[in-house]
Amino acid sequence: MTNNKAVLSWLEEMKALTTPDNVVWIDGTQEQIDKLRAEAVAEGELFKLNQEKLPGCYLHRTAENDVARVEDRTFICTTKKEDAGPTNNWEAPDVMYAKLRKLFDGCMKGRTMYVIPYMMGSYGSPFSKIGIELTDSRYVVLNMLIMTRVGTKVLEELGDSDDFVKCLHAKKDIDAENRYICHFPEDNTIWTINSGYGGNVLLGKKCFALRIASHMGHKEGWMAEHMLILGLENPEGEVKYIAAAFPSACGKTNLAMLIPPEMLKGYKVWTVGDDIAWLRIGKDGRLWAVNPEAGFFGVAPGTSTKTNPNALKTTMKDTIFTNVLLNTADNTVWWEGLDGEPPKEGIDWKGNPWTPESGVKGAHPNSRFTAPAKQCPCISSEFEAPEGVPISAIVFGGRRAKTAPLVYEAFDWQHGVFVGATMASETTAAAAGAVGVVRRDPMAMIPFCGYNMADYFAHWLEMGKKIPNPPKIFHVNWFRLDENGKFMWPGFGDNLRVLNWILDRCEGKADAKETAIGYLPEAKDINIEGLDISAETLEKLLSVDKSVWKEEVEGQKEFFAKFGDRLPKEIKDEIEKLSARLA
Ligand code: OXD
Ligand code: MN
């Protein structure tokens, strides 16, 4: 499919290492997709769902030990350990290559190697980047065909350039003990082995578009962020764009596809992206964002007509479901939190017969749908705009029971970077490990920053100096609990009420009061018309408890201490200033 010498010689090297029986180039044609689907069904890799109700939809089950990203097996391999920083696992490239070569040695014998040329970003965009993934998994191929732009056209755009990310994946034995997700940012290379779970093996997503791309952005003067991008259209038809970072499973996909509440029917939310944003300074001096992905890899449980009808509609065709329940009555899918009664019987994510009385979950809490973004009913007309969309506000958020108020605004860019750097959240099922523990997760990038996070903060600060017209920075918390452990804010569509205040602030149209942590709305500034919330609850949602915040500062200091002298002075200054304001 190509005469590109860099591609061909790398491919020869990888073939010699892994010794596949066959090599198949993925051209992106429907004909080839149909063939791969049929083969995957024949081999039991995919289950064909009810094609009348769910045309083009399939179900896949991963191994039971392989259901989430594995951060303890994820490595950033840079020559110098300090360049990976204290928040990443590190190994020297030569040591890691040697270790992995042993694992990859001959591992595709008897298997087919698929060559997937893919593009992150839209065709013809100056911001797009190319990768080539070699994999022995048809599931990976079929997912990559949804999540990225794949095929002959990508190779045409690459021409004879050697500027592509070299990605190698093998399922091998799905051996958790020998699972590795390794990044070599200095040679634009990703090698991953012994997993078949999306986040570890769809290498365009977290591995390239965040870890490798953040490293590229640092070198080249742009940013790769774990952010959704949405356009909010007001009743006058003006659209303003917001980029928002939340840790995994804090409702990013739901926010990106928000449906306005009845009271605010004149508003409309348009989705540009639900997970990743690449941000650059535009010719007009503003910050512009593109979504490098072509699909959504969303968490299924909890997705319903109430929480996210747009996501649900997006998954009605050409979607791959992973680890959800198979409803055997009509070969459709189900997960906990979907509308209506659970099916009377089915096959659970482990492949076992299931009934509502089984006492186990039908779908894994981190079960997923992989769906083409273009099918989303609220996809933005700017989804593929080559230059992206101009960002008015950056929003950080987390899942905090007590500390953070519903919303606040940073004093300026530097303080905003500090607000992002001090983000924290209670953990969920998206990553392996304990659930419900508070974890510091600056800019929601802890698992995804491909270099030293102290340098990452410095890069944010540097970018701020270079953006003549920077977006304002905010922090939100939809998850504050009352004394009885109940959520105080309704969330979902009603989050629009908070986004409206945010955009009004950006346009100088809303008031705020200055507090120790930033600018907060007065209760009267948030429109709660039609909401079942008392003024008192809203006051509480907007309150800042200084004693809780003093404890918070201690936690922040402890976290930042990890970075030693590499931590930018501006961050140290901000923590001092916050302490002084709280005193
Ligand atoms: C994701 C994640 O899958 O952040 O998007 O874990
Ligand atoms: Mn994510």
Coordinates of C-alpha atoms and ligand atoms in Angstrom, one line a residue:
M1 CA 0.0 0.0 0.0
T2 CA 3.0 2.3 0.3
N3 CA 6.5 2.8 -0.9
N4 CA 7.5 4.8 2.1
K5 CA 10.9 3.5 3.1
A6 CA 10.7 4.4 6.7
V7 CA 7.4 2.5 7.1
L8 CA 8.6 -0.5 5.1
S9 CA 11.9 -0.9 6.9
W10 CA 10.3 -0.6 10.3
L11 CA 7.6 -3.1 9.3
E12 CA 10.3 -5.6 8.2
E13 CA 12.0 -5.2 11.5
M14 CA 8.8 -5.8 13.5
K15 CA 7.9 -8.8 11.3
A16 CA 11.3 -10.3 12.0
L17 CA 10.8 -9.8 15.7
T18 CA 7.2 -11.1 15.9
T19 CA 7.2 -13.6 12.9
P20 CA 3.5 -13.4 11.9
D21 CA 2.3 -15.9 9.3
N22 CA 0.5 -13.2 7.4
V23 CA 0.5 -9.4 7.1
V24 CA -2.7 -7.6 6.2
W25 CA -2.8 -3.9 5.4
I26 CA -5.9 -2.1 6.6
D27 CA -7.2 0.1 3.8
G28 CA -10.3 1.4 5.5
T29 CA -12.8 0.1 2.8
Q30 CA -16.2 -1.2 3.9
E31 CA -15.5 -4.4 2.0
Q32 CA -12.5 -5.1 4.2
I33 CA -14.4 -4.1 7.4
D34 CA -17.2 -6.5 6.5
K35 CA -14.6 -9.3 5.9
L36 CA -12.9 -8.6 9.3
R37 CA -16.2 -8.6 11.1
A38 CA -17.2 -11.9 9.5
E39 CA -13.9 -13.5 10.5
A40 CA -14.1 -12.1 14.0
V41 CA -17.6 -13.6 14.4
A42 CA -16.4 -17.0 13.0
E43 CA -13.6 -17.1 15.5
G44 CA -15.7 -16.1 18.4
E45 CA -13.9 -12.8 18.9
L46 CA -17.1 -10.8 18.2
F47 CA -20.8 -11.8 18.7
K48 CA -23.1 -10.4 16.1
L49 CA -26.0 -8.6 17.8
N50 CA -29.6 -8.2 16.5
Q51 CA -29.0 -6.6 13.1
E52 CA -32.5 -5.2 12.9
K53 CA -32.4 -3.4 16.2
L54 CA -28.7 -2.7 16.2
P55 CA -27.3 -2.8 12.6
G56 CA -23.6 -3.2 12.4
C57 CA -23.3 -3.8 16.1
Y58 CA -21.2 -6.4 17.8
L59 CA -20.3 -7.6 21.3
H60 CA -16.9 -8.5 22.5
R61 CA -15.7 -9.9 25.9
T62 CA -12.2 -9.4 27.1
A63 CA -10.4 -11.8 29.4
E64 CA -11.5 -11.4 33.0
N65 CA -8.1 -10.2 34.1
D66 CA -8.0 -7.5 31.4
V67 CA -10.8 -5.0 31.9
A68 CA -9.2 -1.7 32.5
R69 CA -6.1 0.4 31.9
V70 CA -3.2 -0.8 34.0
E71 CA -1.3 2.1 35.4
D72 CA 1.2 0.1 37.3
R73 CA 2.2 -1.6 34.0
T74 CA 2.4 1.6 32.0
F75 CA 5.9 3.0 31.5
I76 CA 7.4 6.2 30.1
C77 CA 10.8 5.2 28.8
T78 CA 13.1 8.2 28.5
T79 CA 16.9 8.3 28.6
K80 CA 16.9 10.3 31.8
K81 CA 14.6 9.2 34.6
E82 CA 13.9 12.8 35.6
D83 CA 12.3 13.4 32.2
A84 CA 9.5 10.9 33.0
G85 CA 9.1 12.4 36.5
P86 CA 7.8 11.1 39.8
T87 CA 4.3 10.4 38.7
N88 CA 5.2 8.0 35.9
N89 CA 6.7 4.5 36.0
W90 CA 10.1 4.7 34.3
E91 CA 12.6 2.4 32.7
A92 CA 15.6 3.2 30.5
P93 CA 14.7 2.7 26.8
D94 CA 17.4 0.1 26.1
V95 CA 16.5 -1.9 29.2
M96 CA 12.8 -1.9 28.3
Y97 CA 13.3 -2.6 24.6
A98 CA 15.5 -5.6 25.6
K99 CA 12.9 -6.9 28.0
L100 CA 10.0 -6.4 25.5
R101 CA 11.9 -7.9 22.6
K102 CA 12.1 -11.2 24.6
L103 CA 8.3 -11.0 25.0
F104 CA 7.5 -10.1 21.4
D105 CA 10.0 -12.6 20.0
G106 CA 8.0 -14.9 17.7
C107 CA 4.7 -14.0 19.5
M108 CA 2.7 -13.6 16.2
K109 CA 3.6 -17.1 14.9
G110 CA 0.5 -18.7 13.6
R111 CA -1.2 -15.3 13.7
T112 CA -1.9 -12.4 11.3
M113 CA -0.3 -9.0 11.7
Y114 CA -2.6 -6.2 10.8
V115 CA -1.0 -2.9 9.7
I116 CA -3.2 0.0 10.6
P117 CA -2.2 3.4 9.2
Y118 CA -4.2 6.0 11.1
M119 CA -4.6 9.6 11.6
M120 CA -5.3 11.6 14.8
G121 CA -7.2 14.7 13.7
S122 CA -9.1 15.3 10.5
Y123 CA -7.7 14.9 7.0
G124 CA -6.0 18.0 5.7
S125 CA -5.7 19.6 9.1
P126 CA -2.3 21.1 9.8
F127 CA -2.6 19.8 13.4
S128 CA -3.2 16.1 12.5
K129 CA -0.6 13.5 13.3
I130 CA -0.1 10.0 11.9
G131 CA 0.5 6.7 13.6
I132 CA 0.8 3.1 12.3
E133 CA -0.3 0.4 14.6
L134 CA 0.8 -3.2 14.1
T135 CA -1.5 -5.6 16.0
D136 CA -2.5 -9.3 15.9
S137 CA -6.0 -8.4 17.1
R138 CA -9.0 -8.0 14.8
Y139 CA -10.8 -6.4 17.7
V140 CA -8.2 -3.7 17.8
V141 CA -8.4 -3.1 14.0
L142 CA -12.2 -2.8 14.2
N143 CA -12.1 -0.4 17.1
M144 CA -9.3 1.7 15.6
L145 CA -11.5 2.0 12.4
I146 CA -14.1 3.7 14.6
M147 CA -11.8 5.7 16.9
T148 CA -9.4 7.1 14.3
R149 CA -9.3 7.8 10.6
V150 CA -7.8 4.7 9.0
G151 CA -6.6 3.6 5.6
T152 CA -5.0 4.4 2.3
K153 CA -5.7 8.1 2.5
V154 CA -3.5 8.3 5.7
L155 CA -0.6 6.8 3.8
E156 CA -1.2 9.3 1.0
E157 CA -1.0 12.1 3.5
L158 CA 2.2 10.6 5.0
G159 CA 3.9 10.4 1.6
D160 CA 7.6 9.6 2.1
S161 CA 7.8 11.2 5.5
D162 CA 9.1 9.3 8.5
D163 CA 7.0 11.5 10.9
F164 CA 4.7 8.8 12.3
V165 CA 4.3 7.1 15.6
K166 CA 5.4 3.5 15.5
C167 CA 2.9 1.4 17.5
L168 CA 3.3 -2.3 18.1
H169 CA 0.7 -4.4 19.9
A170 CA 0.4 -8.2 20.5
K171 CA -2.2 -10.0 22.6
K172 CA 0.3 -12.8 23.3
D173 CA -1.2 -14.7 26.3
I174 CA -3.1 -11.8 28.0
D175 CA -0.8 -12.6 30.9
A176 CA -1.3 -9.9 33.5
E177 CA 2.1 -10.6 35.0
N178 CA 3.8 -9.8 31.7
R179 CA 1.5 -7.0 30.6
Y180 CA 3.4 -3.9 29.5
I181 CA 2.2 -0.6 28.1
C182 CA 5.4 1.2 27.1
H183 CA 6.0 4.6 25.6
F184 CA 9.3 5.7 24.1
P185 CA 8.6 9.4 23.5
E186 CA 12.2 10.1 22.3
D187 CA 11.6 7.7 19.3
N188 CA 7.9 8.2 18.8
T189 CA 7.3 4.6 19.6
I190 CA 4.7 2.6 21.6
W191 CA 4.9 -1.1 22.4
T192 CA 2.2 -2.9 24.3
I193 CA 1.8 -6.6 25.0
N194 CA -0.4 -9.1 26.9
S195 CA -3.6 -7.0 26.9
G196 CA -6.6 -6.7 24.7
Y197 CA -8.5 -4.0 26.7
G198 CA -9.2 -0.8 24.7
G199 CA -7.4 1.7 26.9
N200 CA -4.2 -0.3 26.7
V201 CA -4.3 -1.4 23.1
L202 CA -6.2 1.2 21.0
L203 CA -2.8 3.0 20.7
G204 CA -4.2 6.1 19.0
K205 CA -6.1 7.1 22.2
K206 CA -4.4 7.4 25.6
C207 CA -1.0 6.2 24.4
F208 CA -0.5 8.4 21.4
A209 CA -3.1 11.3 21.6
L210 CA -2.2 12.0 25.3
R211 CA 1.2 10.5 26.4
I212 CA 3.2 10.8 23.2
A213 CA 1.3 13.9 22.1
S214 CA 1.8 15.7 25.4
H215 CA 5.5 15.1 24.9
M216 CA 5.3 16.4 21.3
G217 CA 3.3 19.4 22.4
H218 CA 5.9 20.3 25.1
K219 CA 8.6 20.3 22.4
E220 CA 6.6 22.0 19.7
G221 CA 4.6 24.6 21.7
W222 CA 1.1 23.1 21.9
M223 CA -0.9 21.0 24.4
A224 CA -2.4 17.6 24.4
E225 CA -5.1 17.4 27.2
H226 CA -7.5 15.0 28.7
M227 CA -10.5 17.3 27.9
L228 CA -13.9 17.2 26.3
I229 CA -14.7 20.1 23.9
L230 CA -18.3 21.4 23.7
G231 CA -20.0 24.2 22.0
L232 CA -22.8 26.0 23.9
E233 CA -25.3 27.8 21.7
N234 CA -27.4 30.4 23.3
P235 CA -31.0 31.3 22.3
E236 CA -29.5 34.0 20.0
G237 CA -27.7 31.4 18.1
E238 CA -24.2 32.3 19.2
V239 CA -21.9 29.4 20.0
K240 CA -19.1 29.6 22.5
Y241 CA -16.7 26.7 23.2
I242 CA -15.5 25.2 26.4
A243 CA -12.8 22.6 27.0
A244 CA -13.1 20.7 30.3
A245 CA -10.8 18.2 32.1
F246 CA -12.2 15.7 34.5
P247 CA -10.6 12.5 35.8
S248 CA -11.9 9.2 34.2
A249 CA -15.6 8.5 34.8
C250 CA -16.6 11.9 36.2
G251 CA -19.2 12.2 33.4
K252 CA -17.1 13.8 30.7
T253 CA -19.1 12.1 27.9
N254 CA -22.4 13.2 29.6
L255 CA -21.3 16.8 29.9
A256 CA -20.0 16.8 26.3
M257 CA -23.5 15.7 25.1
L258 CA -25.6 17.6 27.6
I259 CA -29.3 18.1 27.0
P260 CA -30.6 21.4 28.4
P261 CA -33.3 21.2 31.0
E262 CA -36.9 22.2 30.1
M263 CA -36.4 25.7 31.5
L264 CA -33.4 26.4 29.3
K265 CA -34.8 25.0 26.1
G266 CA -33.4 27.8 24.0
Y267 CA -29.9 26.5 24.6
K268 CA -28.1 23.7 22.7
V269 CA -24.9 21.8 23.4
W270 CA -22.8 20.6 20.4
T271 CA -20.2 18.0 21.0
V272 CA -16.8 18.4 19.5
G273 CA -15.0 15.8 21.6
D274 CA -15.6 13.8 24.8
D275 CA -12.1 12.8 25.9
I276 CA -9.1 14.5 24.3
A277 CA -8.3 18.0 23.1
W278 CA -5.2 19.2 21.2
L279 CA -4.8 22.9 21.9
R280 CA -2.9 25.5 19.9
I281 CA -2.6 29.2 19.8
G282 CA -4.5 30.5 16.8
K283 CA -3.6 33.3 14.4
D284 CA -6.1 35.5 16.3
G285 CA -4.3 35.0 19.6
R286 CA -6.9 32.8 21.1
L287 CA -6.5 29.1 22.1
W288 CA -8.0 26.7 19.6
A289 CA -8.9 23.1 20.1
V290 CA -9.3 20.0 17.9
N291 CA -10.6 16.6 18.9
P292 CA -8.0 14.2 17.4
E293 CA -10.4 11.2 17.7
A294 CA -13.1 10.0 15.3
G295 CA -15.2 8.0 17.8
F296 CA -16.3 7.7 21.4
F297 CA -15.0 4.9 23.7
G298 CA -17.6 5.5 26.4
V299 CA -18.4 3.8 29.7
A300 CA -21.7 2.0 29.2
P301 CA -23.0 1.5 32.8
G302 CA -25.1 4.5 33.8
T303 CA -25.7 5.6 30.2
S304 CA -29.5 5.9 29.8
T305 CA -32.2 8.1 28.2
K306 CA -32.1 10.1 31.4
T307 CA -28.4 10.5 31.7
N308 CA -27.2 10.7 28.1
P309 CA -29.8 10.1 25.4
N310 CA -27.4 11.4 22.7
A311 CA -24.7 8.8 23.6
L312 CA -27.4 6.1 23.6
K313 CA -28.5 7.1 20.1
T314 CA -24.9 7.2 18.9
T315 CA -24.5 3.5 19.8
M316 CA -27.6 2.3 17.8
K317 CA -25.5 1.2 14.8
D318 CA -21.9 0.3 13.8
T319 CA -20.9 0.1 17.5
I320 CA -18.7 -2.4 19.3
F321 CA -19.9 -3.2 22.8
T322 CA -17.3 -4.6 25.2
N323 CA -18.0 -6.5 28.4
V324 CA -21.7 -5.6 28.6
L325 CA -24.6 -8.0 29.2
L326 CA -26.0 -9.9 26.3
N327 CA -29.8 -9.9 26.4
T328 CA -30.5 -13.4 25.0
A329 CA -34.2 -12.7 24.5
D330 CA -33.4 -10.6 21.4
N331 CA -29.6 -10.5 21.1
T332 CA -29.4 -6.9 22.2
V333 CA -27.2 -5.4 25.0
W334 CA -27.9 -4.3 28.5
W335 CA -25.9 -2.7 31.4
E336 CA -26.6 -1.5 34.9
G337 CA -28.3 1.9 34.8
L338 CA -29.9 1.5 31.3
D339 CA -33.6 2.4 31.2
G340 CA -36.3 0.0 32.2
E341 CA -36.3 -3.4 33.8
P342 CA -33.3 -5.6 33.5
P343 CA -33.7 -8.5 31.1
K344 CA -35.1 -11.6 32.6
E345 CA -32.0 -13.5 31.5
G346 CA -28.8 -13.0 29.6
I347 CA -25.1 -13.8 29.4
D348 CA -22.9 -11.6 31.7
W349 CA -19.6 -10.0 30.8
K350 CA -17.8 -13.0 31.9
G351 CA -19.8 -15.2 29.5
N352 CA -21.9 -16.8 32.2
P353 CA -25.6 -17.3 32.3
W354 CA -27.2 -14.4 34.2
T355 CA -30.5 -13.3 35.7
P356 CA -31.3 -10.3 37.9
E357 CA -31.2 -12.7 40.8
S358 CA -27.6 -13.8 40.1
G359 CA -26.3 -11.3 42.6
V360 CA -23.5 -10.2 40.2
K361 CA -23.3 -7.4 37.7
G362 CA -24.4 -8.2 34.2
A363 CA -22.0 -5.7 32.7
H364 CA -18.5 -4.9 34.0
P365 CA -18.5 -1.4 35.6
N366 CA -15.9 -0.4 33.0
S367 CA -17.7 -2.0 30.1
R368 CA -17.6 0.2 27.0
F369 CA -19.1 1.2 23.7
T370 CA -17.0 2.2 20.7
A371 CA -19.1 4.3 18.5
P372 CA -18.5 6.6 15.5
A373 CA -18.7 10.3 16.6
K374 CA -20.4 11.3 13.4
Q375 CA -23.5 9.3 14.5
C376 CA -24.0 11.5 17.6
P377 CA -27.2 13.5 17.2
C378 CA -25.5 16.6 18.7
I379 CA -22.1 16.4 16.9
S380 CA -20.8 19.8 16.2
S381 CA -20.7 21.2 12.7
E382 CA -17.1 22.1 13.6
F383 CA -16.2 18.5 14.6
E384 CA -13.7 18.2 11.7
A385 CA -12.9 21.8 11.3
P386 CA -9.2 21.8 10.3
E387 CA -8.3 24.6 12.8
G388 CA -10.7 23.4 15.5
V389 CA -12.7 25.7 17.6
P390 CA -11.8 28.8 19.7
I391 CA -11.9 28.1 23.4
S392 CA -13.6 30.7 25.7
A393 CA -13.3 28.8 29.0
I394 CA -11.2 26.0 30.4
V395 CA -13.0 24.0 33.1
F396 CA -11.4 21.7 35.6
G397 CA -13.4 19.4 37.8
G398 CA -13.3 16.5 40.1
R399 CA -15.4 14.3 42.3
R400 CA -15.1 15.9 45.7
A401 CA -17.6 15.1 48.5
K402 CA -16.7 18.2 50.6
T403 CA -14.0 20.5 49.5
A404 CA -14.7 22.2 46.2
P405 CA -17.8 24.4 45.7
L406 CA -20.1 24.0 42.7
V407 CA -18.0 26.4 40.7
Y408 CA -15.3 29.0 41.0
E409 CA -13.2 31.0 38.7
A410 CA -9.4 31.4 38.9
F411 CA -8.0 34.9 39.4
D412 CA -5.8 34.7 36.3
W413 CA -4.0 32.1 34.1
Q414 CA -1.2 31.4 36.6
H415 CA -3.8 30.8 39.4
G416 CA -5.8 28.7 36.9
V417 CA -2.8 26.5 36.2
F418 CA -2.5 26.1 40.0
V419 CA -6.2 25.2 40.2
G420 CA -5.7 22.6 37.5
A421 CA -2.5 21.3 39.2
T422 CA -4.4 20.8 42.5
M423 CA -7.3 18.9 41.0
A424 CA -8.2 15.8 42.9
S425 CA -11.0 13.2 42.7
E426 CA -12.3 10.1 44.2
T427 CA -11.3 7.1 42.1
T428 CA -13.7 5.0 40.0
A429 CA -13.7 1.7 38.0
A430 CA -12.0 3.1 34.8
A431 CA -8.6 2.1 36.1
A432 CA -7.7 -1.0 37.9
G433 CA -7.2 -0.5 41.7
A434 CA -9.2 0.7 44.7
V435 CA -12.5 2.6 44.1
G436 CA -13.4 5.6 46.2
V437 CA -10.0 6.8 47.3
V438 CA -9.0 10.5 46.9
R439 CA -6.4 10.8 44.3
R440 CA -4.5 13.9 43.2
D441 CA -4.9 14.2 39.5
P442 CA -3.6 17.5 38.0
M443 CA -5.5 18.4 34.9
A444 CA -6.8 14.8 34.9
M445 CA -3.5 14.0 33.3
I446 CA -1.7 11.9 36.0
P447 CA -2.1 8.7 34.1
F448 CA -1.5 10.4 30.7
C449 CA 1.3 12.9 30.9
G450 CA 4.2 11.6 28.9
Y451 CA 6.9 13.6 30.6
N452 CA 7.8 15.1 34.0
M453 CA 4.6 16.8 35.4
A454 CA 6.7 19.6 36.9
D455 CA 7.7 20.4 33.3
Y456 CA 4.1 20.0 32.3
F457 CA 3.0 22.7 34.8
A458 CA 5.9 24.9 33.5
H459 CA 4.6 24.3 29.9
W460 CA 1.1 25.4 30.9
L461 CA 2.6 28.5 32.5
E462 CA 4.7 29.2 29.5
M463 CA 1.7 28.8 27.1
G464 CA -0.2 31.3 29.2
K465 CA 2.4 33.9 28.5
K466 CA 2.2 33.2 24.8
I467 CA -1.6 33.4 24.4
P468 CA -2.5 37.0 23.8
N469 CA -6.2 36.3 24.5
P470 CA -6.3 33.3 26.9
P471 CA -9.5 31.6 28.0
K472 CA -10.6 32.1 31.6
I473 CA -10.1 29.1 33.9
F474 CA -12.8 27.6 36.2
H475 CA -13.2 24.7 38.5
V476 CA -16.5 22.8 39.0
N477 CA -17.7 20.0 41.3
W478 CA -21.0 18.3 40.5
F479 CA -20.5 15.8 43.3
R480 CA -20.7 17.6 46.6
L481 CA -22.6 15.7 49.3
D482 CA -24.8 16.8 52.1
E483 CA -24.6 15.6 55.7
N484 CA -26.6 12.5 54.7
G485 CA -24.3 11.6 51.8
K486 CA -26.7 12.7 49.2
F487 CA -25.7 14.7 46.1
M488 CA -26.7 18.3 46.6
W489 CA -26.6 19.3 42.9
P490 CA -28.8 17.5 40.3
G491 CA -26.0 17.4 37.7
F492 CA -26.6 16.2 34.1
G493 CA -28.6 18.7 32.1
D494 CA -28.7 21.2 34.9
N495 CA -25.0 21.6 34.7
L496 CA -25.8 24.0 31.9
R497 CA -26.8 26.5 34.6
V498 CA -23.2 26.5 35.7
L499 CA -21.8 26.6 32.2
N500 CA -24.0 29.7 31.6
W501 CA -22.5 31.5 34.5
I502 CA -19.0 30.5 33.3
L503 CA -19.6 31.9 29.8
D504 CA -21.3 35.0 31.2
R505 CA -18.1 35.6 33.3
C506 CA -16.0 35.2 30.1
E507 CA -18.1 38.0 28.5
G508 CA -18.1 40.2 31.6
K509 CA -21.8 39.7 32.0
A510 CA -22.0 38.1 35.4
D511 CA -21.0 39.1 39.0
A512 CA -18.8 37.2 41.3
K513 CA -17.4 37.6 44.8
E514 CA -13.8 37.3 45.6
T515 CA -13.0 34.5 48.1
A516 CA -9.8 32.8 49.3
I517 CA -9.9 30.2 46.5
G518 CA -11.1 32.3 43.6
Y519 CA -14.2 34.2 42.3
L520 CA -17.5 32.5 43.2
P521 CA -21.0 33.3 42.0
E522 CA -23.4 34.7 44.5
A523 CA -26.4 32.4 44.9
K524 CA -28.5 34.8 42.8
D525 CA -26.1 34.5 39.9
I526 CA -26.9 30.8 39.2
N527 CA -30.3 30.4 37.6
I528 CA -32.2 27.7 39.6
E529 CA -35.6 28.4 38.1
G530 CA -37.6 25.2 37.8
L531 CA -35.1 23.3 40.0
D532 CA -36.0 21.6 43.2
I533 CA -33.2 23.2 45.2
S534 CA -33.6 25.5 48.2
A535 CA -31.7 28.8 48.4
E536 CA -30.0 27.3 51.5
T537 CA -28.7 24.3 49.5
L538 CA -27.4 26.5 46.8
E539 CA -25.6 28.6 49.5
K540 CA -24.0 25.5 50.8
L541 CA -23.0 24.4 47.3
L542 CA -21.3 27.7 47.0
S543 CA -19.7 27.8 50.4
V544 CA -16.0 27.6 51.1
D545 CA -15.1 25.9 54.4
K546 CA -11.7 27.4 55.4
S547 CA -10.8 24.6 57.8
V548 CA -11.4 22.0 55.1
W549 CA -9.4 24.1 52.7
K550 CA -6.5 24.4 55.1
E551 CA -6.4 20.6 55.2
E552 CA -6.6 20.6 51.5
V553 CA -3.6 22.8 51.2
E554 CA -1.6 20.3 53.3
G555 CA -2.5 17.6 50.9
Q556 CA -1.5 19.8 48.0
K557 CA 1.9 20.5 49.6
E558 CA 2.5 16.9 50.2
F559 CA 1.7 16.1 46.6
F560 CA 3.9 18.9 45.1
A561 CA 6.8 17.9 47.3
K562 CA 7.3 14.9 45.0
F563 CA 8.6 17.3 42.3
G564 CA 11.4 18.8 44.4
D565 CA 13.2 21.7 42.8
R566 CA 11.7 21.0 39.4
L567 CA 8.3 22.4 40.5
P568 CA 7.9 25.8 39.0
K569 CA 8.3 28.7 41.3
E570 CA 4.9 30.1 40.2
I571 CA 3.2 27.0 41.7
K572 CA 5.0 27.4 45.0
D573 CA 4.0 31.1 45.0
E574 CA 0.3 30.2 44.4
I575 CA 0.2 27.7 47.3
E576 CA 1.8 30.4 49.6
K577 CA -0.8 32.9 48.4
L578 CA -3.6 30.5 49.0
S579 CA -2.4 29.7 52.5
A580 CA -2.2 33.5 53.2
R581 CA -5.7 34.1 51.9
L582 CA -7.0 31.2 54.1
A583 CA -5.2 32.4 57.2
Ligands
OXD1 C1 -11.0 6.8 29.4 C2 -10.3 7.0 30.7 O1 -11.2 5.6 29.1 O2 -10.0 8.2 30.9 O3 -11.4 7.7 28.7 O4 -10.0 6.1 31.4
MN2 MN -10.5 9.6 29.4

